[in-house]
Every structure is written in structure tokens, then in C-alpha cells.
mmCIF file of C-alpha atoms and ligand atoms in Angstrom:
data_model
loop_
_atom_site.group_PDB
_atom_site.id
_atom_site.type_symbol
_atom_site.label_atom_id
_atom_site.label_comp_id
_atom_site.label_asym_id
_atom_site.label_seq_id
_atom_site.Cartn_x
_atom_site.Cartn_y
_atom_site.Cartn_z
ATOM 1 C CA MET A 179 31.958 18.845 9.849
ATOM 2 C CA GLY A 180 30.759 15.468 11.088
ATOM 3 C CA ARG A 181 29.159 14.786 14.412
ATOM 4 C CA PHE A 182 32.042 12.390 15.304
ATOM 5 C CA ASP A 183 35.036 14.158 13.859
ATOM 6 C CA GLY A 184 38.127 12.995 15.654
ATOM 7 C CA LYS A 185 36.310 10.152 17.570
ATOM 8 C CA VAL A 186 37.097 6.452 17.506
ATOM 9 C CA ALA A 187 34.343 3.884 17.489
ATOM 10 C CA PHE A 188 34.802 0.175 18.404
ATOM 11 C CA ILE A 189 32.030 -2.012 16.959
ATOM 12 C CA THR A 190 31.617 -5.789 17.603
ATOM 13 C CA GLY A 191 29.914 -7.851 14.794
ATOM 14 C CA GLY A 192 31.120 -5.320 12.313
ATOM 15 C CA ALA A 193 31.657 -7.741 9.326
ATOM 16 C CA ARG A 194 28.234 -7.345 8.004
ATOM 17 C CA GLY A 195 24.574 -6.426 8.923
ATOM 18 C CA GLN A 196 23.872 -3.810 11.590
ATOM 19 C CA GLY A 197 27.467 -3.619 12.788
ATOM 20 C CA ARG A 198 28.643 -2.832 9.169
ATOM 21 C CA ALA A 199 25.836 -0.259 8.852
ATOM 22 C CA HIS A 200 27.038 1.422 12.175
ATOM 23 C CA ALA A 201 30.607 1.395 11.086
ATOM 24 C CA VAL A 202 29.818 3.136 7.872
ATOM 25 C CA ALA A 203 27.511 5.623 9.537
ATOM 26 C CA PHE A 204 30.078 6.545 12.131
ATOM 27 C CA ALA A 205 32.777 6.974 9.449
ATOM 28 C CA ARG A 206 30.494 9.104 7.394
ATOM 29 C CA GLU A 207 30.219 11.504 10.282
ATOM 30 C CA GLY A 208 34.011 11.624 10.877
ATOM 31 C CA ALA A 209 34.997 8.690 13.173
ATOM 32 C CA ASP A 210 37.734 6.285 12.777
ATOM 33 C CA VAL A 211 36.492 2.623 13.352
ATOM 34 C CA CYS A 212 37.668 -0.625 14.737
ATOM 35 C CA VAL A 213 35.542 -3.500 13.712
ATOM 36 C CA ILE A 214 35.574 -6.717 15.496
ATOM 37 C CA ASP A 215 34.223 -10.029 14.222
ATOM 38 C CA ARG A 216 34.602 -13.804 14.759
ATOM 39 C CA CYS A 217 34.572 -14.497 11.137
ATOM 40 C CA ALA A 218 33.667 -18.155 11.553
ATOM 41 C CA PRO A 219 30.604 -20.353 12.142
ATOM 42 C CA ILE A 220 29.434 -21.635 15.552
ATOM 43 C CA ASP A 221 27.962 -25.272 15.466
ATOM 44 C CA THR A 222 24.610 -24.457 17.201
ATOM 45 C CA VAL A 223 23.919 -21.378 15.140
ATOM 46 C CA PRO A 224 21.663 -22.614 12.246
ATOM 47 C CA TYR A 225 22.867 -20.128 9.592
ATOM 48 C CA PRO A 226 26.325 -19.014 8.429
ATOM 49 C CA LEU A 227 28.089 -16.257 10.277
ATOM 50 C CA ALA A 228 30.253 -13.641 8.446
ATOM 51 C CA GLY A 229 33.669 -14.575 6.963
ATOM 52 C CA PRO A 230 36.934 -12.732 6.521
ATOM 53 C CA ASP A 231 35.852 -11.380 3.110
ATOM 54 C CA ASP A 232 32.826 -9.588 4.798
ATOM 55 C CA LEU A 233 35.127 -7.958 7.293
ATOM 56 C CA ALA A 234 37.453 -6.752 4.538
ATOM 57 C CA ASP A 235 34.347 -5.353 2.776
ATOM 58 C CA THR A 236 33.521 -3.324 5.880
ATOM 59 C CA VAL A 237 37.076 -1.957 6.070
ATOM 60 C CA ALA A 238 36.857 -0.878 2.386
ATOM 61 C CA LEU A 239 33.452 0.820 3.022
ATOM 62 C CA VAL A 240 34.816 2.828 6.041
ATOM 63 C CA GLU A 241 37.944 3.820 4.145
ATOM 64 C CA ALA A 242 35.809 4.889 1.217
ATOM 65 C CA GLU A 243 34.311 7.338 3.599
ATOM 66 C CA GLY A 244 37.887 8.703 4.027
ATOM 67 C CA ARG A 245 38.339 7.388 7.590
ATOM 68 C CA ARG A 246 40.760 4.917 9.119
ATOM 69 C CA ALA A 247 39.603 1.343 9.729
ATOM 70 C CA LEU A 248 41.089 -1.315 11.991
ATOM 71 C CA ALA A 249 39.704 -4.840 11.612
ATOM 72 C CA LEU A 250 40.423 -7.627 14.155
ATOM 73 C CA GLU A 251 39.224 -11.195 14.130
ATOM 74 C CA VAL A 252 38.219 -11.763 17.686
ATOM 75 C CA ASP A 253 35.475 -13.905 19.253
ATOM 76 C CA ILE A 254 33.641 -11.737 21.880
ATOM 77 C CA ARG A 255 33.408 -14.824 24.081
ATOM 78 C CA ASP A 256 37.186 -14.451 24.708
ATOM 79 C CA GLY A 257 37.352 -11.805 27.350
ATOM 80 C CA ALA A 258 41.190 -11.563 27.252
ATOM 81 C CA ALA A 259 41.158 -11.148 23.417
ATOM 82 C CA ILE A 260 38.503 -8.349 23.719
ATOM 83 C CA THR A 261 40.586 -6.632 26.298
ATOM 84 C CA ALA A 262 43.542 -6.910 23.975
ATOM 85 C CA ALA A 263 41.484 -5.558 20.979
ATOM 86 C CA VAL A 264 40.532 -2.446 22.971
ATOM 87 C CA ALA A 265 44.260 -1.855 23.801
ATOM 88 C CA THR A 266 45.104 -2.276 20.132
ATOM 89 C CA THR A 267 42.392 0.153 19.068
ATOM 90 C CA VAL A 268 43.759 2.786 21.628
ATOM 91 C CA ASP A 269 47.385 2.186 20.437
ATOM 92 C CA GLU A 270 46.620 2.361 16.731
ATOM 93 C CA LEU A 271 43.657 4.771 16.408
ATOM 94 C CA GLY A 272 44.539 6.999 19.369
ATOM 95 C CA SER A 273 41.528 6.519 21.748
ATOM 96 C CA LEU A 274 38.200 4.641 22.174
ATOM 97 C CA ASP A 275 35.339 7.080 22.465
ATOM 98 C CA ILE A 276 32.294 4.863 21.501
ATOM 99 C CA ALA A 277 31.709 1.197 21.882
ATOM 100 C CA VAL A 278 28.876 -0.698 20.168
ATOM 101 C CA ALA A 279 28.479 -4.102 21.587
ATOM 102 C CA ASN A 280 26.480 -5.361 18.645
ATOM 103 C CA ALA A 281 27.672 -8.940 17.745
ATOM 104 C CA GLY A 282 25.029 -11.560 18.550
ATOM 105 C CA VAL A 283 23.465 -14.746 17.185
ATOM 106 C CA VAL A 284 20.112 -16.283 17.194
ATOM 107 C CA GLY A 285 18.788 -19.908 17.203
ATOM 108 C CA PHE A 286 15.486 -21.362 18.013
ATOM 109 C CA GLY A 287 13.707 -24.374 19.661
ATOM 110 C CA ARG A 288 10.961 -24.920 22.038
ATOM 111 C CA PHE A 289 11.961 -24.429 25.644
ATOM 112 C CA TRP A 290 12.164 -28.029 26.519
ATOM 113 C CA GLU A 291 14.041 -28.952 23.297
ATOM 114 C CA LEU A 292 16.816 -26.538 23.753
ATOM 115 C CA THR A 293 20.058 -28.557 24.331
ATOM 116 C CA ASP A 294 22.671 -27.694 26.854
ATOM 117 C CA GLU A 295 24.995 -26.621 24.039
ATOM 118 C CA MET A 296 22.432 -24.304 22.419
ATOM 119 C CA TRP A 297 21.848 -22.655 25.756
ATOM 120 C CA ALA A 298 25.491 -22.287 26.611
ATOM 121 C CA ASP A 299 26.556 -20.914 23.234
ATOM 122 C CA MET A 300 23.645 -18.379 23.205
ATOM 123 C CA ILE A 301 24.428 -17.043 26.518
ATOM 124 C CA ALA A 302 28.184 -17.191 25.993
ATOM 125 C CA VAL A 303 27.923 -15.076 22.744
ATOM 126 C CA ASN A 304 25.058 -12.714 23.468
ATOM 127 C CA LEU A 305 25.298 -12.196 27.192
ATOM 128 C CA THR A 306 28.903 -12.958 28.235
ATOM 129 C CA GLY A 307 30.266 -11.532 24.931
ATOM 130 C CA THR A 308 28.352 -8.226 25.515
ATOM 131 C CA PHE A 309 29.638 -8.153 29.090
ATOM 132 C CA ASN A 310 33.303 -8.729 27.878
ATOM 133 C CA THR A 311 33.012 -5.922 25.390
ATOM 134 C CA MET A 312 31.353 -3.440 27.813
ATOM 135 C CA ARG A 313 33.933 -4.301 30.643
ATOM 136 C CA ALA A 314 36.887 -3.863 28.377
ATOM 137 C CA ALA A 315 35.658 -0.610 26.617
ATOM 138 C CA VAL A 316 34.701 1.169 29.766
ATOM 139 C CA VAL A 317 38.316 1.057 31.129
ATOM 140 C CA PRO A 318 39.893 3.670 28.798
ATOM 141 C CA MET A 319 36.752 5.652 29.097
ATOM 142 C CA LEU A 320 37.116 5.879 32.902
ATOM 143 C CA GLU A 321 40.667 6.908 32.490
ATOM 144 C CA ARG A 322 39.644 9.796 30.203
ATOM 145 C CA GLY A 323 36.438 10.681 32.014
ATOM 146 C CA SER A 324 34.221 10.366 28.921
ATOM 147 C CA GLY A 325 32.746 7.835 26.644
ATOM 148 C CA ARG A 326 29.647 6.244 25.099
ATOM 149 C CA ILE A 327 28.621 2.615 25.284
ATOM 150 C CA ILE A 328 25.624 1.259 23.308
ATOM 151 C CA ALA A 329 24.589 -2.450 23.412
ATOM 152 C CA THR A 330 22.331 -4.129 20.927
ATOM 153 C CA SER A 331 19.436 -5.860 22.737
ATOM 154 C CA SER A 332 16.186 -6.610 20.733
ATOM 155 C CA MET A 333 12.377 -6.339 21.129
ATOM 156 C CA ALA A 334 13.042 -9.958 22.353
ATOM 157 C CA GLY A 335 14.623 -8.309 25.250
ATOM 158 C CA ARG A 336 11.470 -6.611 26.174
ATOM 159 C CA MET A 337 8.950 -9.393 26.064
ATOM 160 C CA GLY A 338 8.713 -13.229 25.757
ATOM 161 C CA ASN A 339 8.969 -14.864 22.388
ATOM 162 C CA PRO A 340 8.026 -18.596 21.876
ATOM 163 C CA ASN A 341 10.906 -20.686 20.523
ATOM 164 C CA LEU A 342 13.613 -18.146 21.584
ATOM 165 C CA ALA A 343 14.008 -18.665 25.344
ATOM 166 C CA HIS A 344 17.782 -18.622 25.201
ATOM 167 C CA TYR A 345 17.779 -15.587 22.908
ATOM 168 C CA VAL A 346 15.202 -13.799 24.959
ATOM 169 C CA ALA A 347 17.053 -14.505 28.196
ATOM 170 C CA SER A 348 20.308 -13.166 26.691
ATOM 171 C CA LYS A 349 18.630 -9.970 25.386
ATOM 172 C CA TRP A 350 16.843 -9.250 28.700
ATOM 173 C CA GLY A 351 20.262 -9.774 30.397
ATOM 174 C CA ILE A 352 21.866 -7.163 28.150
ATOM 175 C CA ILE A 353 19.361 -4.540 29.469
ATOM 176 C CA GLY A 354 20.462 -5.445 32.989
ATOM 177 C CA LEU A 355 24.058 -5.037 32.112
ATOM 178 C CA VAL A 356 23.325 -1.643 30.463
ATOM 179 C CA LYS A 357 21.302 -0.257 33.340
ATOM 180 C CA THR A 358 23.814 -1.439 36.044
ATOM 181 C CA LEU A 359 26.905 -0.077 34.165
ATOM 182 C CA ALA A 360 25.028 3.179 33.518
ATOM 183 C CA LEU A 361 24.533 3.530 37.359
ATOM 184 C CA GLU A 362 28.139 2.769 38.182
ATOM 185 C CA VAL A 363 29.595 5.376 35.748
ATOM 186 C CA ALA A 364 26.802 8.003 35.633
ATOM 187 C CA SER A 365 29.012 10.511 37.489
ATOM 188 C CA ARG A 366 32.147 9.760 35.401
ATOM 189 C CA GLY A 367 31.257 11.245 32.030
ATOM 190 C CA ILE A 368 30.185 7.908 30.542
ATOM 191 C CA THR A 369 26.642 7.038 29.144
ATOM 192 C CA VAL A 370 25.426 3.441 28.685
ATOM 193 C CA ASN A 371 22.334 2.607 26.695
ATOM 194 C CA ALA A 372 20.619 -0.155 24.638
ATOM 195 C CA VAL A 373 18.950 -0.239 21.210
ATOM 196 C CA CYS A 374 16.122 -2.793 20.866
ATOM 197 C CA PRO A 375 15.359 -3.404 17.209
ATOM 198 C CA ALA A 376 12.402 -5.306 15.775
ATOM 199 C CA ALA A 377 13.260 -7.570 12.851
ATOM 200 C CA VAL A 378 16.077 -6.098 10.801
ATOM 201 C CA ASP A 379 16.852 -6.768 7.115
ATOM 202 C CA THR A 380 20.073 -8.712 7.610
ATOM 203 C CA ASP A 381 21.384 -12.223 7.154
ATOM 204 C CA MET A 382 20.238 -13.128 10.704
ATOM 205 C CA VAL A 383 16.668 -13.016 9.397
ATOM 206 C CA HIS A 384 17.167 -13.957 5.764
ATOM 207 C CA ASN A 385 18.211 -17.611 5.998
ATOM 208 C CA PRO A 386 16.388 -21.015 5.608
ATOM 209 C CA ALA A 387 16.428 -21.766 9.383
ATOM 210 C CA LEU A 388 14.693 -18.528 10.320
ATOM 211 C CA TYR A 389 12.254 -18.711 7.394
ATOM 212 C CA SER A 390 11.206 -22.248 8.609
ATOM 213 C CA LEU A 391 10.611 -20.786 12.068
ATOM 214 C CA PHE A 392 8.216 -18.308 10.645
ATOM 215 C CA CYS A 393 6.629 -20.693 8.250
ATOM 216 C CA PRO A 394 6.631 -24.096 9.998
ATOM 217 C CA ASP A 395 3.738 -25.237 7.656
ATOM 218 C CA LEU A 396 5.812 -24.791 4.562
ATOM 219 C CA VAL A 397 8.676 -26.702 3.010
ATOM 220 C CA ASP A 398 11.571 -24.430 2.016
ATOM 221 C CA PRO A 399 9.667 -21.111 2.389
ATOM 222 C CA THR A 400 10.596 -18.244 0.038
ATOM 223 C CA LYS A 401 11.130 -14.621 1.031
ATOM 224 C CA GLU A 402 7.731 -13.767 -0.623
ATOM 225 C CA GLU A 403 6.055 -16.422 1.588
ATOM 226 C CA VAL A 404 7.775 -15.266 4.824
ATOM 227 C CA THR A 405 7.140 -11.642 4.226
ATOM 228 C CA PRO A 406 3.465 -11.565 5.439
ATOM 229 C CA ARG A 407 4.398 -13.569 8.455
ATOM 230 C CA TYR A 408 6.925 -10.974 9.549
ATOM 231 C CA GLN A 409 4.471 -8.168 8.651
ATOM 232 C CA ALA A 410 1.920 -9.820 11.124
ATOM 233 C CA THR A 411 4.409 -9.333 14.062
ATOM 234 C CA ASN A 412 4.019 -5.672 14.400
ATOM 235 C CA PRO A 413 1.270 -2.901 14.255
ATOM 236 C CA MET A 414 2.964 -1.094 11.361
ATOM 237 C CA ARG A 415 2.721 -4.211 9.210
ATOM 238 C CA VAL A 416 6.159 -3.730 7.906
ATOM 239 C CA PRO A 417 8.253 -6.930 7.779
ATOM 240 C CA TRP A 418 11.606 -5.572 8.755
ATOM 241 C CA ILE A 419 13.517 -2.355 9.188
ATOM 242 C CA ASP A 420 16.759 -1.371 7.393
ATOM 243 C CA ALA A 421 19.906 -1.555 9.453
ATOM 244 C CA THR A 422 20.519 2.005 8.830
ATOM 245 C CA GLU A 423 17.438 2.838 10.984
ATOM 246 C CA VAL A 424 19.045 1.197 13.883
ATOM 247 C CA SER A 425 22.268 3.128 13.129
ATOM 248 C CA ALA A 426 20.372 6.322 13.447
ATOM 249 C CA ALA A 427 19.448 5.436 17.004
ATOM 250 C CA VAL A 428 22.968 4.249 17.789
ATOM 251 C CA LEU A 429 24.478 7.417 16.536
ATOM 252 C CA TYR A 430 22.020 9.520 18.542
ATOM 253 C CA LEU A 431 23.086 7.739 21.735
ATOM 254 C CA ALA A 432 26.614 8.272 20.819
ATOM 255 C CA SER A 433 26.219 11.958 20.186
ATOM 256 C CA ALA A 434 26.898 15.034 22.273
ATOM 257 C CA GLU A 435 23.022 15.774 22.147
ATOM 258 C CA ALA A 436 22.445 12.509 24.146
ATOM 259 C CA HIS A 437 24.826 13.383 26.934
ATOM 260 C CA HIS A 438 22.047 13.289 29.457
ATOM 261 C CA VAL A 439 20.568 10.068 28.235
ATOM 262 C CA THR A 440 21.858 7.020 30.143
ATOM 263 C CA GLY A 441 20.483 3.701 31.356
ATOM 264 C CA SER A 442 17.816 3.877 28.646
ATOM 265 C CA THR A 443 16.597 1.586 25.901
ATOM 266 C CA ILE A 444 15.415 2.980 22.496
ATOM 267 C CA ASP A 445 12.972 0.615 20.816
ATOM 268 C CA VAL A 446 13.080 0.740 17.051
ATOM 269 C CA SER A 447 10.128 -1.491 17.024
ATOM 270 C CA LEU A 448 7.632 -0.888 14.279
ATOM 271 C CA GLY A 449 5.102 -0.174 16.992
ATOM 272 C CA SER A 450 5.560 -3.310 18.992
ATOM 273 C CA ALA A 451 6.587 -1.344 22.054
ATOM 274 C CA ALA A 452 3.134 0.310 21.949
ATOM 275 C CA GLY A 453 1.523 -2.923 22.960
ATOM 276 C CA MET A 454 3.823 -3.411 26.084
ATOM 277 C CA PRO A 455 2.855 -2.218 29.660
HETATM 278 N N1 NAD B 730 18.360 -8.996 12.563
HETATM 279 C C1 NAD B 730 17.406 -8.862 13.424
HETATM 280 O O1 NAD B 730 16.191 -9.053 13.114
HETATM 281 C C2 NAD B 730 17.707 -8.370 14.838
HETATM 282 C C3 NAD B 730 16.631 -7.841 15.551
HETATM 283 C C4 NAD B 730 16.943 -7.433 16.931
HETATM 284 C C5 NAD B 730 18.189 -7.516 17.321
HETATM 285 N N2 NAD B 730 19.181 -8.082 16.537
HETATM 286 C C6 NAD B 730 20.655 -8.049 17.199
HETATM 287 O O2 NAD B 730 21.383 -7.173 16.437
HETATM 288 C C7 NAD B 730 22.669 -7.604 16.394
HETATM 289 C C8 NAD B 730 23.333 -7.578 15.071
HETATM 290 O O3 NAD B 730 22.649 -8.625 14.201
HETATM 291 P P1 NAD B 730 22.548 -8.597 12.700
HETATM 292 O O4 NAD B 730 21.010 -8.380 12.405
HETATM 293 O O5 NAD B 730 23.535 -7.570 12.059
HETATM 294 O O6 NAD B 730 22.939 -9.922 12.236
HETATM 295 P P2 NAD B 730 24.138 -10.597 11.438
HETATM 296 O O7 NAD B 730 24.192 -12.038 11.628
HETATM 297 O O8 NAD B 730 24.100 -10.050 10.052
HETATM 298 O O9 NAD B 730 25.403 -9.950 12.116
HETATM 299 C C9 NAD B 730 25.994 -10.465 13.359
HETATM 300 C C10 NAD B 730 27.545 -10.263 13.230
HETATM 301 O O10 NAD B 730 28.048 -10.789 14.466
HETATM 302 C C11 NAD B 730 29.088 -11.638 14.317
HETATM 303 N N3 NAD B 730 29.299 -12.524 15.406
HETATM 304 C C12 NAD B 730 28.518 -13.552 15.820
HETATM 305 N N4 NAD B 730 28.985 -14.103 16.846
HETATM 306 C C13 NAD B 730 30.146 -13.526 17.183
HETATM 307 C C14 NAD B 730 31.199 -13.685 18.156
HETATM 308 N N5 NAD B 730 30.974 -14.743 19.115
HETATM 309 N N6 NAD B 730 32.279 -12.923 18.117
HETATM 310 C C15 NAD B 730 32.431 -11.875 17.253
HETATM 311 N N7 NAD B 730 31.490 -11.772 16.278
HETATM 312 C C16 NAD B 730 30.369 -12.474 16.152
HETATM 313 C C17 NAD B 730 28.731 -12.300 13.000
HETATM 314 O O11 NAD B 730 29.828 -13.015 12.417
HETATM 315 C C18 NAD B 730 28.065 -11.267 12.163
HETATM 316 O O12 NAD B 730 29.072 -10.565 11.375
HETATM 317 C C19 NAD B 730 22.629 -9.002 17.104
HETATM 318 O O13 NAD B 730 23.089 -8.808 18.569
HETATM 319 C C20 NAD B 730 21.312 -9.402 17.078
HETATM 320 O O14 NAD B 730 20.875 -10.262 18.014
HETATM 321 C C21 NAD B 730 18.952 -8.425 15.219
#
């Protein structure tokens, strides 16, 4: 018996990283899963995004858990395409019980050096894309009178962060979307919450662009060199958490036990939240 037997989870950014970890975790607990990913780069994102092979690997991992997997190459910036993906999920997997609006990108630059394109792409993916996902997913949930929506914000959505103004704005915005939708559907059997991770051990963190952000004084910094810089960012002095630690929070918010938790944020923050008012 799994906690999510007979349920269907819809997860954006599911080709790798946290989205893949969530997909496998839901499948392990009995859910069928639709994974959405763009599977192509974005010009202003300074590291490679996932590709079709990554998405296929997630499908194989879900199927290895004995569950059905549906994979759709969709860019979350395309509202009509996300709405169509939700309809396809309901048609092919039978329902849509849980939506995890997880896909996102990061980039960096000092406030006054962010270009129009960097700002527009960041807001389009992280904020508009998350809105598109939540707006589409809530419709079948309203029809059925039940559902769980979890959006991935960040500790960057709880505080300021130098060199990340556009990312910070998008992640604060996601919390605003979550709290607003939570109020609108609170009496309709649907909960809406956010997870706010600290640094997570994924390709978003482990790439030359992000290493240079944390080690501006070094040329081509290595993982060994960047590790103490990440450790210094939190009270636990741990550089990054595993994606499965975020999955645990996501699965709790999707569970029956969390049916009275809505409009909330869960910080998986290595203690960073303790320093906030
Ligand atoms: N890694 C971290 O340190 C960290 C910390 C806090 C929050 N987050 C957030 O967690 C979420 C997942 O990130 P991750 O760490 O797994 O990184 P990741 O780069 O490994 O995964 C992100 C996935 O989203 C996909 N994606 C990007 N833009 C897309 C789009 N427009 N449409 C569809 N798919 C798209 C990518 O192809 C990739 O598969 C993101 O929202 C990120 O901002 C990450």
C-alpha cells in the first residue's frame, strides 16, 4: 500500500533534478505520473537545460517502480500547451490529483546589469510558467472537488539575494500565487502550498556559471573549491541538500495527512529560515 495508490501526479521540469526525484517518489508510493519538460536550452540561461534523453530516463525510472508514465515536451511559458497537457493527462491517466509546478531556471547578474531579455525570460519561465501550470491544473480539481497543488519557490523567495534580482522576484511571486489560489479554493477541497529549498544538489547548481557566481575570485572553480562557499551560506554548514529531501516535503503536502495545510510554505533551508524575522 502506497500513500498515493490510484492517484495521478503532474510534474513540470520532470526530466531531471528535483522534478525527476518527485516523479520517482510519487511512483514509488503508487501514483502514475505525467512529466513535463521543455527539453531544450533557453538563450539567457547560462547552463544547459535537460534534453529528450533525460525525459526518457525519468519515464524509465517511473516505469521501473511499476507505475505508468506519460512524458510531454512542453514549455511552461505556453499557457495553451500546458492546458492541453493537463487535458491529455486526464484522458490518458484518468485524472489529475496532484500538480507540482517545479520547472524553473536561474541566471545571475548585478541588478543594473540584468538585460531586458534576462528579466523577461526569468519572469516568463519561473512566474508566468508556474501561473500557467497552476491555472491549468486547478480546473479538473475544481470539477472533482479535490486536489493538491505544490509550487517550487526557493529560499530566494523568502529573502533578498545579491546578483539574483530577477530570480528572487520570480520566487517571491510564486508565493503570492500560492497564497492567493489557496484562499480562492480553500472551501473546494483543494490545497495549494509552496516548498522553499536551499541549494539542491542538481545541475542548476553544478555548472561553471553558478560556480563562477560563488567563486568570482577564481578562474574555472572546481566543485571542491565551491563547496566551502556554499557551506558558508547556511547555519548547518552543509553545501546542498539532496533532491529527495525536497521530495519528502512535496509528498507530505500532497498527502492525506496535510489536508488542513494550505497557503503555507515549507522551508527546507539548512537553517537559513531561522535567521529570518
Ligand atoms: N537547485 C537549487 O539549488 C534550487 C534551490 C531552490 C529552488 N530551486 C528550484 O527548484 C526547481 C527545480 O530545479 P532543479 O534544481 O531540479 O534544477 P534543474 O535545472 O535540474 O531542473 C529544472 C528542470 O526544468 C526544466 N525547465 C526549465 N525551463 C522550462 C520551461 N520553460 N518549460 C518546461 N521545463 C523547463 C529543465 O529542462 C529541467 O529539466 C526550480 O524551480 C528551481 O528554481 C532550485
